GROMACS .gro file of C-alpha atoms in nm:
model
  181
    1UNK     CA    1   0.619   0.984  -0.638
    2UNK     CA    2   0.330   1.050  -0.399
    3UNK     CA    3   0.438   1.016  -0.036
    4UNK     CA    4   0.265   0.984   0.300
    5UNK     CA    5   0.406   1.040   0.646
    6UNK     CA    6   0.351   0.750   0.885
    7UNK     CA    7   0.393   0.836   1.255
    8UNK     CA    8   0.404   0.511   1.451
    9UNK     CA    9   0.307   0.494   1.819
   10UNK     CA   10   0.437   0.831   1.937
   11UNK     CA   11   0.226   0.790   2.248
   12UNK     CA   12   0.256   0.908   2.608
   13UNK     CA   13   0.354   0.574   2.762
   14UNK     CA   14   0.691   0.600   2.582
   15UNK     CA   15   0.777   0.930   2.751
   16UNK     CA   16   0.884   1.034   3.102
   17UNK     CA   17   0.644   0.896   3.364
   18UNK     CA   18   0.495   0.658   3.106
   19UNK     CA   19   0.465   0.283   3.152
   20UNK     CA   20   0.743   0.204   2.896
   21UNK     CA   21   0.981   0.501   2.885
   22UNK     CA   22   1.222   0.494   2.592
   23UNK     CA   23   1.568   0.643   2.544
   24UNK     CA   24   1.541   1.009   2.433
   25UNK     CA   25   1.177   1.005   2.322
   26UNK     CA   26   1.139   1.384   2.342
   27UNK     CA   27   1.427   1.437   2.102
   28UNK     CA   28   1.280   1.185   1.856
   29UNK     CA   29   0.933   1.338   1.882
   30UNK     CA   30   1.069   1.685   1.809
   31UNK     CA   31   1.240   1.556   1.493
   32UNK     CA   32   0.916   1.385   1.392
   33UNK     CA   33   0.735   1.712   1.458
   34UNK     CA   34   0.962   1.895   1.209
   35UNK     CA   35   0.884   1.641   0.937
   36UNK     CA   36   0.516   1.656   1.029
   37UNK     CA   37   0.518   2.034   0.997
   38UNK     CA   38   0.655   2.005   0.643
   39UNK     CA   39   0.390   1.751   0.543
   40UNK     CA   40   0.120   1.975   0.687
   41UNK     CA   41   0.259   2.285   0.513
   42UNK     CA   42   0.256   2.100   0.179
   43UNK     CA   43  -0.086   1.942   0.254
   44UNK     CA   44   0.059   1.595   0.199
   45UNK     CA   45  -0.104   1.285   0.358
   46UNK     CA   46  -0.029   1.215   0.724
   47UNK     CA   47  -0.125   0.894   0.901
   48UNK     CA   48  -0.093   0.849   1.277
   49UNK     CA   49  -0.069   0.490   1.401
   50UNK     CA   50  -0.190   0.428   1.755
   51UNK     CA   51  -0.121   0.106   1.940
   52UNK     CA   52  -0.399  -0.014   2.168
   53UNK     CA   53  -0.305  -0.310   2.387
   54UNK     CA   54  -0.578  -0.570   2.398
   55UNK     CA   55  -0.383  -0.855   2.560
   56UNK     CA   56  -0.491  -0.947   2.912
   57UNK     CA   57  -0.135  -0.916   3.043
   58UNK     CA   58  -0.062  -0.581   2.872
   59UNK     CA   59   0.125  -0.330   3.086
   60UNK     CA   60   0.116  -0.022   2.861
   61UNK     CA   61  -0.098   0.138   2.588
   62UNK     CA   62  -0.403   0.037   2.787
   63UNK     CA   63  -0.722   0.177   2.627
   64UNK     CA   64  -0.879   0.477   2.800
   65UNK     CA   65  -0.557   0.580   2.976
   66UNK     CA   66  -0.339   0.886   2.925
   67UNK     CA   67  -0.055   0.658   2.818
   68UNK     CA   68  -0.233   0.546   2.502
   69UNK     CA   69  -0.288   0.904   2.383
   70UNK     CA   70  -0.064   1.064   2.121
   71UNK     CA   71   0.216   1.279   2.257
   72UNK     CA   72   0.141   1.651   2.232
   73UNK     CA   73   0.437   1.710   1.998
   74UNK     CA   74   0.266   1.516   1.719
   75UNK     CA   75  -0.104   1.518   1.802
   76UNK     CA   76  -0.318   1.450   1.496
   77UNK     CA   77  -0.531   1.716   1.337
   78UNK     CA   78  -0.895   1.630   1.282
   79UNK     CA   79  -0.842   1.581   0.907
   80UNK     CA   80  -0.547   1.341   0.955
   81UNK     CA   81  -0.605   0.967   0.945
   82UNK     CA   82  -0.559   0.763   1.263
   83UNK     CA   83  -0.501   0.389   1.232
   84UNK     CA   84  -0.557   0.181   1.545
   85UNK     CA   85  -0.345  -0.132   1.570
   86UNK     CA   86  -0.295  -0.422   1.810
   87UNK     CA   87   0.027  -0.575   1.670
   88UNK     CA   88   0.378  -0.441   1.594
   89UNK     CA   89   0.315  -0.445   1.218
   90UNK     CA   90   0.092  -0.145   1.142
   91UNK     CA   91  -0.055  -0.327   0.841
   92UNK     CA   92  -0.172  -0.633   1.034
   93UNK     CA   93  -0.551  -0.635   1.076
   94UNK     CA   94  -0.580  -0.260   1.000
   95UNK     CA   95  -0.697  -0.054   0.703
   96UNK     CA   96  -0.354   0.104   0.650
   97UNK     CA   97  -0.277  -0.075   0.322
   98UNK     CA   98  -0.622   0.002   0.179
   99UNK     CA   99  -0.590   0.368   0.281
  100UNK     CA  100  -0.252   0.402   0.111
  101UNK     CA  101  -0.368   0.226  -0.204
  102UNK     CA  102  -0.682   0.442  -0.227
  103UNK     CA  103  -0.463   0.754  -0.218
  104UNK     CA  104  -0.216   0.610  -0.472
  105UNK     CA  105   0.072   0.646  -0.223
  106UNK     CA  106   0.399   0.495  -0.341
  107UNK     CA  107   0.649   0.627  -0.084
  108UNK     CA  108   0.629   0.615   0.295
  109UNK     CA  109   0.824   0.846   0.523
  110UNK     CA  110   0.833   0.668   0.858
  111UNK     CA  111   0.894   0.806   1.207
  112UNK     CA  112   0.808   0.648   1.537
  113UNK     CA  113   0.854   0.421   1.829
  114UNK     CA  114   0.991   0.164   1.904
  115UNK     CA  115   1.262   0.138   1.638
  116UNK     CA  116   1.336  -0.226   1.717
  117UNK     CA  117   0.973  -0.337   1.715
  118UNK     CA  118   0.691  -0.147   1.543
  119UNK     CA  119   0.905   0.074   1.319
  120UNK     CA  120   1.103  -0.231   1.206
  121UNK     CA  121   0.797  -0.454   1.152
  122UNK     CA  122   0.603  -0.185   0.966
  123UNK     CA  123   0.893  -0.083   0.742
  124UNK     CA  124   0.967  -0.441   0.640
  125UNK     CA  125   0.599  -0.508   0.567
  126UNK     CA  126   0.570  -0.184   0.369
  127UNK     CA  127   0.863  -0.282   0.148
  128UNK     CA  128   0.706  -0.626   0.096
  129UNK     CA  129   0.387  -0.447  -0.017
  130UNK     CA  130   0.595  -0.256  -0.274
  131UNK     CA  131   0.634   0.081  -0.106
  132UNK     CA  132   0.950   0.290  -0.131
  133UNK     CA  133   1.039   0.362   0.231
  134UNK     CA  134   1.237   0.636   0.401
  135UNK     CA  135   1.293   0.598   0.775
  136UNK     CA  136   1.381   0.917   0.962
  137UNK     CA  137   1.627   0.762   1.205
  138UNK     CA  138   1.655   1.048   1.451
  139UNK     CA  139   1.274   1.070   1.462
  140UNK     CA  140   1.260   0.717   1.606
  141UNK     CA  141   1.333   0.592   1.957
  142UNK     CA  142   1.404   0.261   2.125
  143UNK     CA  143   1.523   0.126   2.460
  144UNK     CA  144   1.784  -0.100   2.615
  145UNK     CA  145   1.728  -0.464   2.529
  146UNK     CA  146   1.852  -0.779   2.696
  147UNK     CA  147   1.974  -1.106   2.550
  148UNK     CA  148   2.133  -1.399   2.736
  149UNK     CA  149   2.169  -1.190   3.049
  150UNK     CA  150   2.353  -0.913   2.866
  151UNK     CA  151   2.214  -0.561   2.824
  152UNK     CA  152   2.235  -0.403   2.482
  153UNK     CA  153   2.246  -0.024   2.515
  154UNK     CA  154   1.961   0.167   2.345
  155UNK     CA  155   2.205   0.363   2.129
  156UNK     CA  156   2.346   0.034   1.995
  157UNK     CA  157   1.996  -0.109   1.943
  158UNK     CA  158   1.905   0.205   1.748
  159UNK     CA  159   2.215   0.191   1.527
  160UNK     CA  160   2.176  -0.182   1.463
  161UNK     CA  161   1.813  -0.171   1.362
  162UNK     CA  162   1.854   0.139   1.146
  163UNK     CA  163   2.160  -0.012   0.977
  164UNK     CA  164   1.963  -0.327   0.906
  165UNK     CA  165   1.668  -0.135   0.757
  166UNK     CA  166   1.901   0.083   0.550
  167UNK     CA  167   2.027  -0.205   0.341
  168UNK     CA  168   1.719  -0.327   0.150
  169UNK     CA  169   1.403  -0.215   0.325
  170UNK     CA  170   1.448   0.161   0.332
  171UNK     CA  171   1.673   0.460   0.306
  172UNK     CA  172   1.753   0.586   0.654
  173UNK     CA  173   1.801   0.961   0.681
  174UNK     CA  174   1.804   1.213   0.963
  175UNK     CA  175   1.532   1.476   0.977
  176UNK     CA  176   1.749   1.767   0.861
  177UNK     CA  177   1.882   1.568   0.566
  178UNK     CA  178   1.527   1.471   0.466
  179UNK     CA  179   1.392   1.824   0.501
  180UNK     CA  180   1.670   1.969   0.286
  181UNK     CA  181   1.581   1.738  -0.005
   0.00000   0.00000   0.00000
């Protein structure tokens, strides 16, 4: 089954001194880098998804800022596809689906940020489009969330969203487990 690696929004604003720092983004990016290195070594398709905020009230991923740039751990090579998006779902109003169909891709290996938002939305949409999805859980990062005045710790957010995706929408694996298979 032909696979592609999808790296979602691993951009500077999610790292230290960024506008929307996540919980342990460096660790996640280094796991994503290991998977990326394997895809590059095998010359398998790699697609980098880059969020560009176009809303007037946007506070991060502002075009033409350092924050919108890909983090150095996973910077795209010239030959690798970059998909620009403006919504959490990487398929919405982009050419991602067309690109995957043109390359006869059937499986997506997904890494990225934020687990609870863009990784979740993209994985669910991918499954609905008929793709077999693998999410590399330790190559994803999220943040604390709040509901009804209560803070939900990032580690719990991460576990909850990955557990939810693991049921029907994808197989969730860690990077080492994936690389050994």
